[in-house]
Short mmCIF file of N, CA and C in Angstrom, two decimals:
data_model
loop_
_atom_site.label_atom_id
_atom_site.label_comp_id
_atom_site.label_asym_id
_atom_site.label_seq_id
_atom_site.Cartn_x
_atom_site.Cartn_y
_atom_site.Cartn_z
N MET A 26 -22.19 -2.89 -9.50
CA MET A 26 -22.45 -1.03 -9.85
C MET A 26 -21.67 -1.03 -8.53
N ILE A 27 -20.67 -0.16 -8.34
CA ILE A 27 -20.32 0.07 -6.39
C ILE A 27 -20.95 1.27 -6.15
N VAL A 28 -21.14 1.22 -4.83
CA VAL A 28 -22.47 1.76 -4.14
C VAL A 28 -22.00 2.81 -3.02
N PHE A 29 -20.61 2.61 -2.91
CA PHE A 29 -19.96 3.36 -1.83
C PHE A 29 -18.80 4.00 -2.49
N SER A 30 -18.66 4.90 -1.56
CA SER A 30 -17.85 6.35 -1.57
C SER A 30 -16.51 5.87 -1.77
N THR A 31 -16.26 6.30 -2.73
CA THR A 31 -14.50 5.79 -2.97
C THR A 31 -13.74 7.02 -3.39
N LYS A 32 -13.71 7.69 -2.35
CA LYS A 32 -12.83 9.39 -2.75
C LYS A 32 -11.37 9.63 -2.54
N ARG A 33 -11.56 8.28 -1.21
CA ARG A 33 -9.89 8.69 -0.49
C ARG A 33 -9.40 6.89 -0.61
N VAL A 34 -8.71 6.22 -1.60
CA VAL A 34 -9.08 4.36 -1.31
C VAL A 34 -7.24 4.41 -1.17
N LEU A 35 -7.05 4.37 0.09
CA LEU A 35 -5.63 3.96 0.70
C LEU A 35 -4.74 2.01 -0.31
N LEU A 36 -4.11 2.71 -1.08
CA LEU A 36 -2.85 1.46 -1.62
C LEU A 36 -1.86 1.59 -0.99
N ALA A 37 -2.08 -0.15 0.29
CA ALA A 37 -1.25 -0.04 1.24
C ALA A 37 -0.10 -1.15 0.32
N VAL A 38 0.90 -0.68 0.36
CA VAL A 38 2.01 -1.93 -0.68
C VAL A 38 3.51 -1.75 0.33
N LYS A 39 3.44 -2.79 0.59
CA LYS A 39 5.25 -2.98 1.40
C LYS A 39 6.39 -3.47 0.41
N GLY A 40 7.28 -3.92 0.94
CA GLY A 40 8.42 -5.45 -0.05
C GLY A 40 8.75 -4.42 -1.49
N ASP A 41 9.09 -5.05 -1.94
CA ASP A 41 10.37 -4.74 -3.49
C ASP A 41 9.27 -4.29 -4.55
N SER A 42 7.64 -4.27 -4.95
CA SER A 42 7.04 -3.91 -5.79
C SER A 42 5.06 -3.91 -5.14
N VAL A 43 5.27 -3.29 -6.31
CA VAL A 43 3.86 -3.28 -5.98
C VAL A 43 3.29 -3.79 -7.60
N SER A 44 2.06 -4.65 -7.64
CA SER A 44 0.93 -5.31 -8.48
C SER A 44 1.07 -3.63 -9.10
N GLU A 45 0.70 -4.72 -10.72
CA GLU A 45 0.39 -2.98 -11.54
C GLU A 45 -1.68 -2.97 -11.17
N ASP A 46 -2.04 -4.97 -10.69
CA ASP A 46 -3.11 -5.34 -10.72
C ASP A 46 -4.26 -4.23 -9.41
N ALA A 47 -3.25 -4.05 -8.63
CA ALA A 47 -3.70 -3.65 -7.56
C ALA A 47 -3.66 -1.83 -7.10
N PHE A 48 -2.63 -1.35 -8.19
CA PHE A 48 -3.21 0.04 -8.81
C PHE A 48 -3.54 0.49 -9.36
N GLN A 49 -4.53 -0.47 -10.16
CA GLN A 49 -5.36 -0.20 -11.12
C GLN A 49 -7.04 -0.70 -10.70
N LEU A 50 -6.58 -1.29 -9.53
CA LEU A 50 -8.08 -1.85 -9.12
C LEU A 50 -8.08 -0.48 -8.17
N ALA A 51 -6.94 0.05 -7.09
CA ALA A 51 -7.55 1.66 -6.61
C ALA A 51 -7.59 2.74 -7.52
N SER A 52 -7.03 2.83 -8.35
CA SER A 52 -6.93 4.37 -8.92
C SER A 52 -7.86 4.15 -9.70
N THR A 53 -9.04 2.81 -10.52
CA THR A 53 -10.24 2.75 -11.32
C THR A 53 -11.45 3.29 -10.09
N LEU A 54 -11.02 2.57 -9.03
CA LEU A 54 -12.09 3.51 -7.64
C LEU A 54 -11.97 4.52 -7.44
N ALA A 55 -10.73 4.86 -7.57
CA ALA A 55 -10.70 6.26 -6.90
C ALA A 55 -11.31 7.22 -7.89
N LYS A 56 -10.57 7.12 -9.40
CA LYS A 56 -11.84 7.85 -9.94
C LYS A 56 -13.11 7.60 -10.34
N LYS A 57 -13.37 7.48 -9.62
CA LYS A 57 -14.97 6.57 -10.22
C LYS A 57 -15.98 7.83 -8.90
N ASP A 58 -15.11 7.91 -8.22
CA ASP A 58 -15.55 8.93 -7.38
C ASP A 58 -14.95 10.29 -7.10
N LYS A 59 -13.95 10.42 -8.55
CA LYS A 59 -13.29 11.90 -8.64
C LYS A 59 -11.64 12.02 -7.40
N GLY A 60 -11.78 10.70 -7.09
CA GLY A 60 -11.39 11.00 -5.48
C GLY A 60 -9.49 10.98 -5.98
N LYS A 61 -9.26 10.22 -5.27
CA LYS A 61 -7.57 10.17 -4.91
C LYS A 61 -6.69 9.00 -4.78
N VAL A 62 -6.02 8.00 -4.48
CA VAL A 62 -4.95 7.16 -4.17
C VAL A 62 -3.92 7.88 -3.19
N LEU A 63 -4.10 7.35 -1.83
CA LEU A 63 -3.17 7.47 -1.02
C LEU A 63 -2.70 6.17 -0.93
N ALA A 64 -1.33 6.59 -1.60
CA ALA A 64 -0.03 5.43 -1.46
C ALA A 64 0.61 5.20 -0.55
N THR A 65 0.37 4.35 0.72
CA THR A 65 1.06 4.27 1.61
C THR A 65 1.93 3.23 1.78
N TYR A 66 3.83 3.26 1.64
CA TYR A 66 4.29 2.25 1.55
C TYR A 66 5.02 1.97 2.85
N VAL A 67 4.89 0.72 3.56
CA VAL A 67 5.18 0.79 5.13
C VAL A 67 6.70 0.35 5.25
N ILE A 68 8.13 0.55 6.19
CA ILE A 68 8.42 0.14 6.00
C ILE A 68 8.39 -0.45 7.25
N GLU A 69 9.14 -2.21 7.99
CA GLU A 69 8.74 -2.32 9.54
C GLU A 69 10.27 -2.67 9.97
N VAL A 70 10.18 -1.79 11.34
CA VAL A 70 11.07 -1.29 11.82
C VAL A 70 11.72 -3.37 12.68
N LYS A 71 12.89 -3.11 12.96
CA LYS A 71 13.05 -4.29 13.30
C LYS A 71 12.61 -3.61 14.71
N ARG A 72 12.41 -4.52 15.99
CA ARG A 72 12.26 -3.86 17.63
C ARG A 72 14.11 -4.17 17.95
N SER A 73 14.57 -4.16 17.67
CA SER A 73 16.85 -4.27 17.97
C SER A 73 16.65 -2.61 17.68
N LEU A 74 15.40 -1.60 16.70
CA LEU A 74 15.99 -0.40 16.30
C LEU A 74 15.09 0.38 16.88
N PRO A 75 15.77 1.65 17.02
CA PRO A 75 14.47 2.56 17.20
C PRO A 75 13.35 2.73 16.24
N ILE A 76 12.15 3.15 16.79
CA ILE A 76 11.22 3.43 15.31
C ILE A 76 11.60 4.23 14.55
N ASP A 77 12.29 5.56 14.37
CA ASP A 77 12.73 6.39 13.87
C ASP A 77 14.16 6.04 13.04
N ALA A 78 14.42 4.71 12.91
CA ALA A 78 15.95 4.68 12.41
C ALA A 78 15.97 4.95 11.57
N GLU A 79 17.23 5.81 10.84
CA GLU A 79 17.39 6.21 9.31
C GLU A 79 17.80 4.21 8.89
N LEU A 80 16.53 3.97 7.87
CA LEU A 80 16.54 2.90 6.75
C LEU A 80 17.16 3.40 5.45
N PRO A 81 18.02 3.52 5.18
CA PRO A 81 18.31 4.33 3.77
C PRO A 81 18.51 3.19 3.00
N ILE A 82 18.56 1.71 3.30
CA ILE A 82 18.19 0.65 2.01
C ILE A 82 16.36 0.66 2.15
N GLU A 83 15.67 0.83 2.79
CA GLU A 83 14.44 0.26 2.65
C GLU A 83 13.86 1.41 2.19
N THR A 84 14.00 2.69 3.00
CA THR A 84 13.86 4.14 2.65
C THR A 84 13.89 4.31 0.81
N THR A 85 14.97 3.90 -0.11
CA THR A 85 15.28 3.65 -1.38
C THR A 85 14.37 2.94 -2.11
N ARG A 86 13.96 1.87 -1.31
CA ARG A 86 13.24 0.83 -2.36
C ARG A 86 11.68 1.43 -1.77
N GLY A 87 11.13 1.86 -1.03
CA GLY A 87 10.19 2.20 -0.56
C GLY A 87 10.26 3.98 -1.87
N GLU A 88 10.86 4.26 -1.44
CA GLU A 88 10.71 5.39 -3.11
C GLU A 88 10.60 5.73 -4.50
N LYS A 89 11.01 4.02 -4.52
CA LYS A 89 11.69 3.21 -6.16
C LYS A 89 10.03 2.80 -6.11
N VAL A 90 9.48 2.30 -5.32
CA VAL A 90 8.10 1.53 -5.37
C VAL A 90 6.73 2.82 -5.33
N LEU A 91 7.57 4.05 -5.58
CA LEU A 91 5.50 4.89 -4.91
C LEU A 91 6.38 5.66 -6.03
N SER A 92 7.69 5.91 -6.47
CA SER A 92 7.89 6.61 -7.95
C SER A 92 7.03 5.60 -9.05
N GLN A 93 7.61 4.17 -9.23
CA GLN A 93 6.32 3.55 -10.14
C GLN A 93 5.25 3.73 -9.95
N ILE A 94 4.33 4.03 -9.25
CA ILE A 94 3.02 4.10 -8.33
C ILE A 94 2.44 5.46 -9.07
N GLU A 95 4.09 6.67 -8.90
CA GLU A 95 3.38 7.97 -9.44
C GLU A 95 3.12 8.04 -10.56
N ASN A 96 4.43 6.98 -11.16
CA ASN A 96 4.09 7.75 -12.74
C ASN A 96 3.46 6.64 -13.33
N LEU A 97 2.41 5.92 -13.07
CA LEU A 97 1.19 4.85 -13.30
C LEU A 97 0.21 5.87 -12.31
N ALA A 98 0.26 6.85 -11.92
CA ALA A 98 -1.15 7.58 -11.25
C ALA A 98 -0.72 8.91 -12.55
N LYS A 99 0.09 9.53 -13.41
CA LYS A 99 -0.08 10.18 -14.18
C LYS A 99 -0.03 9.49 -15.49
N THR A 100 -0.02 8.85 -16.11
CA THR A 100 -0.30 7.98 -17.05
C THR A 100 -1.60 7.77 -17.09
N SER A 101 -2.57 7.36 -16.28
CA SER A 101 -3.74 7.45 -15.95
C SER A 101 -4.51 8.15 -15.38
N LYS A 102 -4.35 9.41 -14.71
CA LYS A 102 -4.82 10.62 -14.50
C LYS A 102 -5.54 10.76 -13.99
N CYS A 103 -4.52 9.81 -13.06
CA CYS A 103 -5.34 9.47 -11.06
C CYS A 103 -4.58 10.59 -10.36
N HIS A 104 -5.27 11.23 -9.17
CA HIS A 104 -4.64 12.05 -8.20
C HIS A 104 -4.23 10.47 -7.40
N ILE A 105 -2.96 11.06 -6.90
CA ILE A 105 -2.34 10.74 -6.14
C ILE A 105 -1.56 11.28 -4.85
N GLU A 106 -1.39 10.22 -3.73
CA GLU A 106 -0.65 10.87 -2.62
C GLU A 106 0.08 10.45 -2.58
N ALA A 107 1.10 10.47 -2.07
CA ALA A 107 2.31 9.33 -1.89
C ALA A 107 3.20 9.29 -0.39
N ASN A 108 3.20 7.82 0.98
CA ASN A 108 4.09 8.34 1.94
C ASN A 108 4.79 7.69 2.60
N ILE A 109 5.81 7.47 2.75
CA ILE A 109 6.43 6.03 3.48
C ILE A 109 5.92 6.22 4.96
N LEU A 110 5.87 5.14 6.02
CA LEU A 110 5.75 4.87 6.89
C LEU A 110 6.87 3.90 7.30
N GLN A 111 6.83 5.00 9.23
CA GLN A 111 8.03 3.33 9.32
C GLN A 111 7.15 2.47 10.89
N SER A 112 7.28 1.14 11.33
CA SER A 112 6.33 0.86 12.00
C SER A 112 6.87 -0.76 12.50
N ARG A 113 6.35 -0.65 13.75
CA ARG A 113 6.87 -2.41 14.13
C ARG A 113 6.26 -3.91 13.22
N ARG A 114 4.67 -2.73 12.86
CA ARG A 114 3.91 -4.57 12.11
C ARG A 114 3.54 -3.79 11.02
N ALA A 115 3.51 -4.33 9.66
CA ALA A 115 3.02 -3.47 8.59
C ALA A 115 0.91 -2.61 8.68
N GLY A 116 0.27 -3.92 9.68
CA GLY A 116 -1.33 -4.04 9.85
C GLY A 116 -1.18 -2.34 10.77
N PRO A 117 -1.04 -2.72 11.47
CA PRO A 117 -1.37 -1.76 12.25
C PRO A 117 -1.39 0.04 11.57
N ALA A 118 -0.29 -0.38 11.19
CA ALA A 118 0.38 1.51 10.11
C ALA A 118 -0.77 1.33 9.75
N ILE A 119 -1.15 0.47 8.73
CA ILE A 119 -2.34 0.68 7.64
C ILE A 119 -3.13 1.38 8.23
N ILE A 120 -3.99 0.77 9.40
CA ILE A 120 -5.32 1.25 10.07
C ILE A 120 -5.01 2.24 10.53
N GLN A 121 -3.71 2.88 11.05
CA GLN A 121 -4.00 4.54 11.45
C GLN A 121 -4.18 4.92 10.37
N GLU A 122 -3.03 5.11 9.41
CA GLU A 122 -2.96 5.60 8.58
C GLU A 122 -4.36 5.85 7.54
N ALA A 123 -5.35 4.85 7.50
CA ALA A 123 -6.57 4.84 7.22
C ALA A 123 -7.24 5.55 7.90
N ILE A 124 -7.17 5.86 9.38
CA ILE A 124 -7.81 6.66 10.07
C ILE A 124 -7.49 7.83 9.53
N ASN A 125 -6.20 8.32 10.10
CA ASN A 125 -6.17 9.53 9.21
C ASN A 125 -6.73 10.84 8.59
N LYS A 126 -6.19 9.45 7.35
CA LYS A 126 -6.42 10.01 5.98
C LYS A 126 -7.59 10.27 5.57
N ASP A 127 -8.88 9.62 6.84
CA ASP A 127 -10.14 9.29 6.38
C ASP A 127 -10.16 8.56 5.34
N ALA A 128 -9.88 7.33 5.07
CA ALA A 128 -10.12 6.45 3.79
C ALA A 128 -11.50 5.98 3.43
N ASP A 129 -11.76 5.63 2.42
CA ASP A 129 -13.04 5.16 2.12
C ASP A 129 -13.02 3.47 2.22
N LEU A 130 -11.67 3.56 1.71
CA LEU A 130 -11.47 1.99 1.03
C LEU A 130 -10.03 1.35 1.14
N ILE A 131 -9.61 0.57 1.67
CA ILE A 131 -7.95 0.09 1.75
C ILE A 131 -7.82 -1.09 0.97
N VAL A 132 -6.67 -1.08 -0.23
CA VAL A 132 -6.69 -2.04 -1.15
C VAL A 132 -5.00 -2.47 -1.07
N ALA A 133 -5.02 -3.53 0.09
CA ALA A 133 -4.29 -3.89 0.20
C ALA A 133 -3.41 -4.71 -0.48
N ASP A 134 -2.24 -4.64 -1.04
CA ASP A 134 -1.79 -5.11 -2.02
C ASP A 134 -0.39 -6.79 -1.25
N ILE A 135 -0.72 -7.90 -1.65
CA ILE A 135 -0.80 -8.59 -0.52
C ILE A 135 0.49 -9.46 -1.35
N GLY A 136 0.40 -9.24 -2.74
CA GLY A 136 1.41 -10.14 -3.31
C GLY A 136 2.82 -10.18 -2.90
N SER A 137 3.14 -8.89 -2.51
CA SER A 137 4.38 -8.66 -1.82
C SER A 137 5.22 -8.48 -0.67
N THR A 138 4.07 -8.85 0.26
CA THR A 138 4.38 -8.82 1.90
C THR A 138 5.36 -9.69 2.78
N SER A 139 5.13 -10.27 1.74
CA SER A 139 6.27 -11.45 2.19
C SER A 139 7.86 -11.12 2.12
N LEU A 140 7.99 -10.51 1.09
CA LEU A 140 9.67 -10.05 1.47
C LEU A 140 10.13 -9.92 2.56
N ASN A 141 9.26 -8.75 3.38
CA ASN A 141 10.27 -8.30 4.37
C ASN A 141 9.72 -9.51 6.09
N ALA A 142 10.66 -8.75 6.71
CA ALA A 142 10.66 -9.94 8.15
C ALA A 142 9.64 -8.73 8.33
N GLY A 143 8.64 -9.46 9.45
CA GLY A 143 8.24 -8.85 10.53
C GLY A 143 6.75 -9.58 10.46
N ASP A 144 5.03 -8.48 9.73
CA ASP A 144 3.96 -8.83 9.86
C ASP A 144 4.41 -10.68 8.75
N SER A 145 3.75 -11.59 8.94
CA SER A 145 2.75 -12.53 7.91
C SER A 145 1.96 -12.00 6.93
N ILE A 146 2.27 -12.68 5.74
CA ILE A 146 0.31 -12.42 5.12
C ILE A 146 -0.94 -12.20 6.17
N GLU A 147 -1.07 -13.24 6.67
CA GLU A 147 -2.07 -13.67 7.80
C GLU A 147 -2.40 -12.78 8.99
N GLN A 148 -0.61 -12.31 9.55
CA GLN A 148 -1.42 -11.73 10.72
C GLN A 148 -1.63 -10.58 10.34
N MET A 149 -1.13 -9.70 8.72
CA MET A 149 -1.61 -8.11 8.58
C MET A 149 -2.78 -8.31 8.01
N SER A 150 -3.14 -9.10 7.13
CA SER A 150 -4.63 -9.39 7.02
C SER A 150 -5.59 -9.63 8.00
N ALA A 151 -5.76 -10.05 9.13
CA ALA A 151 -6.61 -10.58 9.89
C ALA A 151 -6.51 -8.95 10.72
N TYR A 152 -5.10 -8.81 11.16
CA TYR A 152 -5.20 -7.05 11.85
C TYR A 152 -6.80 -6.21 11.22
N ILE A 153 -5.62 -5.95 10.16
CA ILE A 153 -6.47 -4.68 8.79
C ILE A 153 -8.48 -5.52 9.35
N LEU A 154 -8.49 -6.72 8.32
CA LEU A 154 -9.84 -6.99 8.43
C LEU A 154 -10.50 -6.75 9.78
N HIS A 155 -9.64 -6.83 11.55
CA HIS A 155 -10.97 -7.05 12.75
C HIS A 155 -10.49 -5.51 13.00
N ASN A 156 -9.43 -4.78 12.09
CA ASN A 156 -9.52 -3.80 12.84
C ASN A 156 -10.09 -1.95 11.92
N ALA A 157 -10.44 -2.28 10.63
CA ALA A 157 -10.33 -1.28 9.83
C ALA A 157 -11.88 -0.94 9.90
N SER A 158 -12.21 0.72 9.77
CA SER A 158 -13.64 1.02 9.67
C SER A 158 -14.13 1.50 8.64
N CYS A 159 -13.37 0.41 7.56
CA CYS A 159 -14.26 0.86 5.99
C CYS A 159 -13.66 -0.17 5.40
N ARG A 160 -14.37 -0.04 4.32
CA ARG A 160 -13.79 -1.64 3.30
C ARG A 160 -12.50 -1.91 3.15
N VAL A 161 -12.68 -3.10 2.75
CA VAL A 161 -10.95 -3.86 2.60
C VAL A 161 -11.13 -4.55 1.25
N ILE A 162 -10.50 -4.26 0.50
CA ILE A 162 -10.28 -5.35 -0.26
C ILE A 162 -8.73 -6.05 -0.51
N PHE A 163 -8.10 -6.73 -0.56
CA PHE A 163 -6.94 -7.43 -0.35
C PHE A 163 -6.47 -7.93 -2.22
N CYS A 164 -5.84 -7.50 -2.77
CA CYS A 164 -5.30 -8.46 -4.00
C CYS A 164 -4.01 -8.51 -4.07
N LEU A 165 -3.97 -10.06 -4.72
CA LEU A 165 -2.97 -11.22 -4.81
C LEU A 165 -2.71 -10.96 -6.27
N ALA A 166 -2.47 -10.53 -7.26
CA ALA A 166 -1.87 -10.61 -8.56
C ALA A 166 -0.49 -11.63 -8.68
N GLU A 167 -0.67 -11.98 -9.39
CA GLU A 167 0.21 -13.48 -9.84
C GLU A 167 0.16 -12.84 -11.29
N GLN A 168 0.33 -11.54 -11.77
CA GLN A 168 1.00 -11.54 -13.29
C GLN A 168 1.92 -10.44 -12.85
N SER A 169 2.95 -9.39 -13.82
CA SER A 169 4.32 -8.84 -13.77
C SER A 169 3.60 -7.91 -12.62
N SER A 170 5.04 -7.31 -11.63
CA SER A 170 4.89 -6.72 -10.59
C SER A 170 5.80 -5.56 -10.94
N LEU A 171 5.66 -4.21 -10.92
CA LEU A 171 6.28 -3.00 -10.50
C LEU A 171 7.84 -3.31 -9.99
N GLY A 172 8.97 -2.99 -10.23
CA GLY A 172 9.84 -3.36 -9.68
C GLY A 172 10.28 -4.17 -9.11
N ALA A 173 9.69 -4.86 -9.53
CA ALA A 173 10.06 -6.64 -9.24
C ALA A 173 11.24 -6.93 -10.58
N ASN A 174 12.09 -7.65 -10.14
CA ASN A 174 13.25 -8.07 -10.58
C ASN A 174 12.81 -9.48 -11.83
N ASN A 175 12.41 -9.41 -12.92
CA ASN A 175 12.03 -10.35 -13.35
C ASN A 175 13.18 -11.32 -14.20
N GLY A 176 14.63 -10.96 -13.95
CA GLY A 176 15.56 -11.74 -13.84
C GLY A 176 16.00 -10.85 -15.80
N HIS A 177 14.98 -9.48 -16.35
CA HIS A 177 15.76 -8.94 -17.49
C HIS A 177 16.25 -8.14 -16.81
#
């Protein structure tokens, strides 16, 4: 039995896909308290570019992943708020978003984080663990991922 509030569950994703397991975990926990999932897609911006650079390929990728999450949320009747952030590193962006949104829990989908340059899984995970002001769950699923090209 979970005894802490999960009204605002931040689901942190980056890369080409999000595991369905990570979404289901975030959704189940949010719905327990009649809360919502705060789906946050992080685009890591290279230091050679301005932080607010137009990155159409990465933005399209993020929109696609968030659209898939929104479709899952609709199917599972889960309230959702979706956001794309641009940052030099994913870890600090996730922590700042959790603070800004007053998140009760961060579910970090680390199954797809190695697809982008920038934070390694270890760097991002360590940063989140050391700086989070709420509970954190890391989700590394080996099952099928939404948005991944599975050769079909």
